[in-house]
Short mmCIF file of C-alpha atoms and ligand atoms in Angstrom, two decimals:
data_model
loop_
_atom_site.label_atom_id
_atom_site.label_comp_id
_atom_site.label_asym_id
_atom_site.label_seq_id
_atom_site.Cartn_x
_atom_site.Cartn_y
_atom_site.Cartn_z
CA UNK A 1 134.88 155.18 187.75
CA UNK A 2 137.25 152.61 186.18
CA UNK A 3 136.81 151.11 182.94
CA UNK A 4 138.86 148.45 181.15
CA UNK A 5 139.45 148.55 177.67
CA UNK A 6 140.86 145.16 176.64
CA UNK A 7 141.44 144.91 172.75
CA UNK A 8 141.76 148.66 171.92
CA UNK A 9 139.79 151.28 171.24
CA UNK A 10 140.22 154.83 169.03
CA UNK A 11 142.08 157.48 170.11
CA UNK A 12 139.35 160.17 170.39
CA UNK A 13 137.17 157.26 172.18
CA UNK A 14 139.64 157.45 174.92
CA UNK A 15 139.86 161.12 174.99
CA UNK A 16 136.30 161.11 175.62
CA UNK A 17 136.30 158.80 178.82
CA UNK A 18 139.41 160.49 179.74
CA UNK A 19 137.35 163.70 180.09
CA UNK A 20 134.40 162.12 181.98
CA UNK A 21 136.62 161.41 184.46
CA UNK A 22 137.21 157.87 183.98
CA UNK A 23 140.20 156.10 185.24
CA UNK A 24 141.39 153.59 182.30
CA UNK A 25 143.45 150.26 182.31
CA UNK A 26 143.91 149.62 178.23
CA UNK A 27 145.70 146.40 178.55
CA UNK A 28 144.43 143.06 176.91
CA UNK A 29 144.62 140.05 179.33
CA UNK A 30 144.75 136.54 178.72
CA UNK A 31 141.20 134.40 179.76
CA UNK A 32 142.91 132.44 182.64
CA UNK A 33 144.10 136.49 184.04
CA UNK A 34 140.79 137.30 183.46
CA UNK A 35 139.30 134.14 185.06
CA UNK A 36 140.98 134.75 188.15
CA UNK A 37 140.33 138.17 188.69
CA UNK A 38 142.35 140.99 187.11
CA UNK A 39 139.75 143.14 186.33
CA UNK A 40 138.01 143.43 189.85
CA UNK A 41 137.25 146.55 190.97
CA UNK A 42 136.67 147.93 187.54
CA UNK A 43 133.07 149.16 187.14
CA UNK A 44 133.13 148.59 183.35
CA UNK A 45 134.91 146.39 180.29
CA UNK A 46 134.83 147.61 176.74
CA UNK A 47 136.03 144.70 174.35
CA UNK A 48 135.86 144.31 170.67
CA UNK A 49 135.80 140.95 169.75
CA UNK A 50 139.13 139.23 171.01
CA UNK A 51 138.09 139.46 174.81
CA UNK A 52 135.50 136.26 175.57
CA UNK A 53 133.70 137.15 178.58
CA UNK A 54 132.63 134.23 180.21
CA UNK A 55 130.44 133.01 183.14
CA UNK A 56 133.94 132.78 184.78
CA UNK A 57 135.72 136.01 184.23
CA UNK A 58 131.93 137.47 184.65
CA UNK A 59 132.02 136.22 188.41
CA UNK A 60 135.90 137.01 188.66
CA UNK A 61 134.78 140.93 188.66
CA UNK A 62 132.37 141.56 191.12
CA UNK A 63 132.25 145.22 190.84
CA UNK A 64 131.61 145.26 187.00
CA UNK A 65 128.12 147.19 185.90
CA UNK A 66 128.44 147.63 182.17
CA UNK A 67 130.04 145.71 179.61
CA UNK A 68 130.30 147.57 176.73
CA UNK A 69 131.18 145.82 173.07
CA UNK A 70 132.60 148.12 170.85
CA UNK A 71 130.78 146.59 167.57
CA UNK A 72 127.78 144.56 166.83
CA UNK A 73 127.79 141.08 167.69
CA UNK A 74 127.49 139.65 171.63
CA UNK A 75 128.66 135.74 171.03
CA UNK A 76 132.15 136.77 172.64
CA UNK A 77 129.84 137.54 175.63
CA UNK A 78 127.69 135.06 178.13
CA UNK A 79 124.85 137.21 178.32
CA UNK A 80 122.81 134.96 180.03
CA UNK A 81 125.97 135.06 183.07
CA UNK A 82 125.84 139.01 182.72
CA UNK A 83 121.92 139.23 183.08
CA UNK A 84 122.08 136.77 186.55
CA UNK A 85 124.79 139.09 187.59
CA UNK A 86 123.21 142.38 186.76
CA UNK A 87 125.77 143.49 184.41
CA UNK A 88 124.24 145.54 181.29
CA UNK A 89 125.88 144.93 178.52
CA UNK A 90 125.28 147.46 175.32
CA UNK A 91 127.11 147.12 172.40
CA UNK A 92 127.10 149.93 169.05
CA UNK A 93 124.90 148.68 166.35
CA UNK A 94 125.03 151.18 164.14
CA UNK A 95 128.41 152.47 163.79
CA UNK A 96 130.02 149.84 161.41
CA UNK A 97 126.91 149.49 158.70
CA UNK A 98 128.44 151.59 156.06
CA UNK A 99 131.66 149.60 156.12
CA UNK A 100 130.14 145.98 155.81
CA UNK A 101 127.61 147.17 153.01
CA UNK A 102 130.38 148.85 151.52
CA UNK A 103 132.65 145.53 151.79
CA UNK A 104 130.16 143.37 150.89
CA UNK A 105 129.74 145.41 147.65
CA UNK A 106 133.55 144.90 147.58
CA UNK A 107 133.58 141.11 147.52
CA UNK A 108 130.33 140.87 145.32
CA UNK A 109 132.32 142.47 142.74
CA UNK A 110 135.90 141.54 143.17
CA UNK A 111 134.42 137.49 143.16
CA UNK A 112 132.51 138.00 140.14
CA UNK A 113 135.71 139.75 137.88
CA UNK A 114 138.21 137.44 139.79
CA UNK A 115 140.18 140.14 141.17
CA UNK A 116 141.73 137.55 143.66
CA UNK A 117 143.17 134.69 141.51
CA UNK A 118 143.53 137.53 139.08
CA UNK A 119 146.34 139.39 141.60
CA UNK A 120 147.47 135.65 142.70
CA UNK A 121 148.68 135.36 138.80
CA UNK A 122 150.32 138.11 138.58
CA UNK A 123 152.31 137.99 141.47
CA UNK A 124 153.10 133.84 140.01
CA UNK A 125 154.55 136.20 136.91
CA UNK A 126 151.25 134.68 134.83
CA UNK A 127 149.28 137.21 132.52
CA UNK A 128 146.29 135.14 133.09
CA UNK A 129 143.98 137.81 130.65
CA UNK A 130 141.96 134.56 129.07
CA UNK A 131 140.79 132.65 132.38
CA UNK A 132 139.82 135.91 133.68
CA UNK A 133 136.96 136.48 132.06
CA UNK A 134 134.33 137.55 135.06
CA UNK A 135 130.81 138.71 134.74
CA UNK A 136 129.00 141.72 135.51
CA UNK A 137 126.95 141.74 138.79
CA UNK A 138 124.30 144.00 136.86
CA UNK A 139 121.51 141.98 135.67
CA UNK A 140 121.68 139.85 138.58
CA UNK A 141 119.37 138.41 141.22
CA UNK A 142 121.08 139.36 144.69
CA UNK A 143 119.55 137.15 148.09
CA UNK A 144 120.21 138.65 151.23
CA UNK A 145 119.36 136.63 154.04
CA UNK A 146 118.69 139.02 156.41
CA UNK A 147 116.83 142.42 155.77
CA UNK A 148 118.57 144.12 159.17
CA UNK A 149 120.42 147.30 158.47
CA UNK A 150 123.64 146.08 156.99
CA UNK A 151 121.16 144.16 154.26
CA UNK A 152 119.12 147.29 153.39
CA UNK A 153 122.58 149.01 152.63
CA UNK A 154 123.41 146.44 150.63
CA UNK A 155 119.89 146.18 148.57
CA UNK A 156 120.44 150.03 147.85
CA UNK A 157 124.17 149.90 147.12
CA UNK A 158 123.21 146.70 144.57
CA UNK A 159 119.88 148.38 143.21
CA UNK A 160 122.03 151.56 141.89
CA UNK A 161 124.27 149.12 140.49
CA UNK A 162 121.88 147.14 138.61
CA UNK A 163 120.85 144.22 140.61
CA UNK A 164 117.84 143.09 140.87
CA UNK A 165 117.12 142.29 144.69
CA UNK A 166 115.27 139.45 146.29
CA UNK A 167 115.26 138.69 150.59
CA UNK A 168 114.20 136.49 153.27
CA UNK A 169 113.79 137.51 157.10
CA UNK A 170 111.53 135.54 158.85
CA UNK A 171 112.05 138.25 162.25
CA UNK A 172 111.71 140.97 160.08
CA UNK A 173 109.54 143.26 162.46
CA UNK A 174 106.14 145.18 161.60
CA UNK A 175 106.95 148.28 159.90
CA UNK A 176 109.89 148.00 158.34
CA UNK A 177 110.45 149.90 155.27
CA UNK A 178 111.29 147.78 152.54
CA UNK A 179 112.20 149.30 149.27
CA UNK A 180 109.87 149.12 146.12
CA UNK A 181 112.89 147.57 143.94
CA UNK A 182 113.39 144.84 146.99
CA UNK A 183 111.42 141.14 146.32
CA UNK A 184 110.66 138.74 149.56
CA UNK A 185 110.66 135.79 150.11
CA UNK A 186 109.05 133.51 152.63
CA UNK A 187 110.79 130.56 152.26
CA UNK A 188 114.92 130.28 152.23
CA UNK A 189 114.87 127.56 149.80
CA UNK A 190 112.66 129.77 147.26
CA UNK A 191 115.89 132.52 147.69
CA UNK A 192 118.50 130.35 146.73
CA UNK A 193 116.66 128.92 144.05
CA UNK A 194 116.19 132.61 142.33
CA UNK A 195 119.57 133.93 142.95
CA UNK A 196 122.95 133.88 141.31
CA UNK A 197 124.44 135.66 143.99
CA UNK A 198 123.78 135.46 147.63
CA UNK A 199 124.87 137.86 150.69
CA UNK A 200 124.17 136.91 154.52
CA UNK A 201 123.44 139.51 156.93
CA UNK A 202 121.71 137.57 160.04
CA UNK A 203 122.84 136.63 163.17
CA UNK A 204 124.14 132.80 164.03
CA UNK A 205 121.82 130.62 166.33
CA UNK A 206 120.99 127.06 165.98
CA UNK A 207 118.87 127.68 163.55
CA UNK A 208 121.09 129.96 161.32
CA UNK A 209 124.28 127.71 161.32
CA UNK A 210 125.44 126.18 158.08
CA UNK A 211 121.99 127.33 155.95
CA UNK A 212 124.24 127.92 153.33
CA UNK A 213 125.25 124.27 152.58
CA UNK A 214 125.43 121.78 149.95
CA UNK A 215 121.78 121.09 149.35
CA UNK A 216 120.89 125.05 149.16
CA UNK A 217 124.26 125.64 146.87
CA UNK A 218 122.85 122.80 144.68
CA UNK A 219 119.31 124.91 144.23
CA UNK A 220 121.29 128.01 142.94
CA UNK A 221 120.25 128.72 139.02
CA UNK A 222 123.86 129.74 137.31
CA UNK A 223 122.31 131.64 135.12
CA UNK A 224 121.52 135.27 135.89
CA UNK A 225 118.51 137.34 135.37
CA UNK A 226 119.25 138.61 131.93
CA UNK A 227 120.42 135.64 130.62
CA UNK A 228 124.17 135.14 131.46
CA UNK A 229 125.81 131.55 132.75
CA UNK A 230 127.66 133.36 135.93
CA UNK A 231 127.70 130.24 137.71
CA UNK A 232 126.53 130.87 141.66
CA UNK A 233 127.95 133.03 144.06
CA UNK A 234 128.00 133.25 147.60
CA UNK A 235 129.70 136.03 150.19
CA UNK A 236 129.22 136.36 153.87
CA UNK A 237 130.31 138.96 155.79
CA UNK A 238 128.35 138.69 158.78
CA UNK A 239 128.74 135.66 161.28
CA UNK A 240 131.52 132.61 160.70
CA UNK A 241 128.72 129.53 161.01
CA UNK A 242 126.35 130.51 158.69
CA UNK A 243 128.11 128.73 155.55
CA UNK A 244 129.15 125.40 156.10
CA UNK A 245 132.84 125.53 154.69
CA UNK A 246 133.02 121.86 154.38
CA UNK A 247 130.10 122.03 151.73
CA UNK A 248 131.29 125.33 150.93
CA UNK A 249 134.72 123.84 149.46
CA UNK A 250 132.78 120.91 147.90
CA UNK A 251 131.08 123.63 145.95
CA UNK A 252 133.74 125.29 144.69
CA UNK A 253 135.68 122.09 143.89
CA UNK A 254 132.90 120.71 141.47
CA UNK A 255 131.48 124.29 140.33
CA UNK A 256 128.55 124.23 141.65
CA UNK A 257 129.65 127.73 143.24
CA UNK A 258 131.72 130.06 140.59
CA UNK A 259 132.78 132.14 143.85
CA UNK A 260 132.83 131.89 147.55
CA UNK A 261 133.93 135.30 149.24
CA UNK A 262 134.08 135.07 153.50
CA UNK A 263 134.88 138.16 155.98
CA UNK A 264 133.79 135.46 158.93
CA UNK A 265 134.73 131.78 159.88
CA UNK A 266 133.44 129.22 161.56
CA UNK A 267 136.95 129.23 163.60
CA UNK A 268 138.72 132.69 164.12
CA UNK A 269 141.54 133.17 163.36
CA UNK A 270 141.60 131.20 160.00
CA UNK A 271 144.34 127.84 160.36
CA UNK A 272 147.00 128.37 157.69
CA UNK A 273 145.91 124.75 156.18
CA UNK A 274 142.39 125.66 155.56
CA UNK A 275 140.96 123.71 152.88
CA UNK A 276 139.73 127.04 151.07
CA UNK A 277 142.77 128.46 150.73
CA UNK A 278 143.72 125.93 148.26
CA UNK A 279 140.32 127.20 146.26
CA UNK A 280 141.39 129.98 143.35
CA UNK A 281 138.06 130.86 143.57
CA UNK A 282 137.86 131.34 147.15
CA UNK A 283 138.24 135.39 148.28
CA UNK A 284 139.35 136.11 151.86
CA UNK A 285 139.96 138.64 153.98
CA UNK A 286 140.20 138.31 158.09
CA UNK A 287 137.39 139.85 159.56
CA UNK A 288 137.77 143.41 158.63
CA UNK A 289 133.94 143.95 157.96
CA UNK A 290 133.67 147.15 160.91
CA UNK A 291 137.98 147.73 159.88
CA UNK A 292 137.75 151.29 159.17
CA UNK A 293 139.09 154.79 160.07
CA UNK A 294 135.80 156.04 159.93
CA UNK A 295 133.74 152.69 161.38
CA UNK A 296 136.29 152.61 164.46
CA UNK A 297 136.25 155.98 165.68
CA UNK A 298 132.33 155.83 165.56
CA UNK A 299 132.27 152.64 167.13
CA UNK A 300 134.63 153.93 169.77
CA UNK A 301 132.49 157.27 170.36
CA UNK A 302 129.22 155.54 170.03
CA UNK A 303 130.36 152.82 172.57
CA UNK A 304 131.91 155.21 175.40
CA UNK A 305 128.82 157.22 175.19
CA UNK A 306 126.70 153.52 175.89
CA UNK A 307 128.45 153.30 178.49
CA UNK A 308 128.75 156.31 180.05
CA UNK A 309 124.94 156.75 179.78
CA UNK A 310 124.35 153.28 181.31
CA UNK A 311 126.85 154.09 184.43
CA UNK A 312 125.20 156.88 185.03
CA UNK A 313 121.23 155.93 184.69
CA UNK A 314 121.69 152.25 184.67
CA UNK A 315 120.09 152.32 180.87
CA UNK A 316 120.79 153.73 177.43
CA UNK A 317 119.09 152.77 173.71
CA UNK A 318 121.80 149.87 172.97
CA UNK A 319 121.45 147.39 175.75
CA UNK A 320 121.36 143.93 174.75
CA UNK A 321 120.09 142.20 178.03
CA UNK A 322 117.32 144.27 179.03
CA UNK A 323 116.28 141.50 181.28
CA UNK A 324 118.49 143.02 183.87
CA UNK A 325 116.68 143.90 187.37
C1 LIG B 1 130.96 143.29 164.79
O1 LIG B 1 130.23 142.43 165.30
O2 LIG B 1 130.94 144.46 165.16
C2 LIG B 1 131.86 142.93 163.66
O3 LIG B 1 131.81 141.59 163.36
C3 LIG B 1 133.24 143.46 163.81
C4 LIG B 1 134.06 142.92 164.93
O4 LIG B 1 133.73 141.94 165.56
O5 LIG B 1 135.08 143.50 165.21
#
């Protein structure tokens, strides 16, 4: 069996294949290479999220089975071109959730005591003690849009630490657990309109793309649950797309939002010129939600043994495309 591992993977993950038997080729390629072919005669391709595999590199490798993505999120991958060409493709859902909730925690926090412009003043030689004066997220009304996994981390992280939390998820399926402490909503619109601070943990479709803009920043109150002006606050460390930037920028320039913090953008990498960068209030880091020790090597393990498990019996719990014949 050969499998291609194009943008890295852990060490142990490796080891792993390595001892099933696999033969490996851990080299990234460029998309025309991989348009025209390099990877034939592999049976499998693990990629994090650098590799795009297209319709074209899709029909390039004629031998592929699996395509394995060593995270969460597909969009790097044209599932409807794997599904025609029976390739599964499985990804590892699970692995990274501790991370983002614990990163998301990270930004909530760091927006809303300034830790950014804070550490950008003292490196400018400026004690800047008086314009630093943050707020506490503790008393606050937290939206998550989105109740998936990463969300419910979040809602319990938040919870302990005093937030009160409200969220919307129109797919949420039948059954889920949702904790006593945790408010829903039926209607975005109602979300924003209750909550200081807002967190997005869905997925980006049509639907999803820029539903944090102007007119939904303009609904947020300002004014937290017990009381306290901490202006509005908005971080997203799930999919680039889901906050318009444009509006986002806007916000930030007339205070309607106190804070933006991003993980995700709409284009990856982020341009050097980006209007947010010239924000103070604007907190970013470059996609490091799943950036780990701990989240890679599970995402590594968790992803070998997807694959693996779908070489061998043509299924396993994390396939995507289960429309495959
Ligand atoms: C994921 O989808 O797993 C995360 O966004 C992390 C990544 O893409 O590397």
């Amino acid at each position: 069996m050969r499998i291609a591992i194009t943008d890295g993977l852990h060490p142990d993950a490796l080891d792993l294949l390595r001892s099933a038997g696999a033969t490996l080729l851990v080299e990234h390629h460029d998309p025309e290479a991989l348009a025209s072919g390099a990877l034939d005669g592999v049976d499998a391709i693990i990629v994090r999220s650098a590799t795009k595999l297209t319709s074209d590199v899709i029909h390039a490798t004629p031998t592929l089975r699996v395509i394995g993505r060593a995270g969460v999120g597909v969009d790097n991958i044209d599932l409807s071109a794997a599904t025609l060409a029976n390739v599964r493709v499985v990804n590892a859902p699970g692995a990274s959730t501790r991370s983002v909730v614990e990163l998301t925690i990270g930004h909530l926090i760091a927006s809303a005591r300034l830790v950014a412009p804070s550490d950008r003043a003292l490196r400018d030689g400026r004690w800047m003690k008086k314009q630093a004066t943050g707020s506490e997220i503790a008393g606050k009304r937290l939206g998550l849009v989105g109740y998936g996994r990463i969300a419910r981390g979040v809602a319990q992280a938040a919870t302990a630490l005093g937030m009160e939390v409200h969220a919307y998820d129109p797919y949420l399926p039948q059954g889920v657990d949702i904790a006593p402490a945790v408010r829903l909503h039926t209607d975005l619109d109602s979300l924003f309109s209750t909550c200081t601070h807002i967190s997005l943990h869905c997925n980006l479709t049509e639907e999803s793309r820029h539903l944090a803009n102007a007119a939904r920043f303009a609904l947020m109150p300002g004014v937290g649950a017990d009381g306290v002006a901490c202006g509005n606050h908005v971080v997203n460390c799930a999919r680039g797309g889901l906050v318009s930037e444009e509006d986002a920028a806007a916000a930030l320039e007339s205070g309607v939002l106190a804070s933006l913090a991003l993980d995700v953008f709409e284009h990856e990498p982020l341009a050097a010129d980006h209007p947010l960068l010239s924000h103070d209030r604007f907190l970013g880091t470059p996609h490091i939600g799943a950036s780990t020790l701990e989240a890679q090597r599970r995402v590594g393990l968790d992803i070998v043994d997807a694959v693996l498990r779908t070489l061998e019996t043509g299924t396993c719990p994390t396939v995507v495309n289960r429309d495959v014949l």
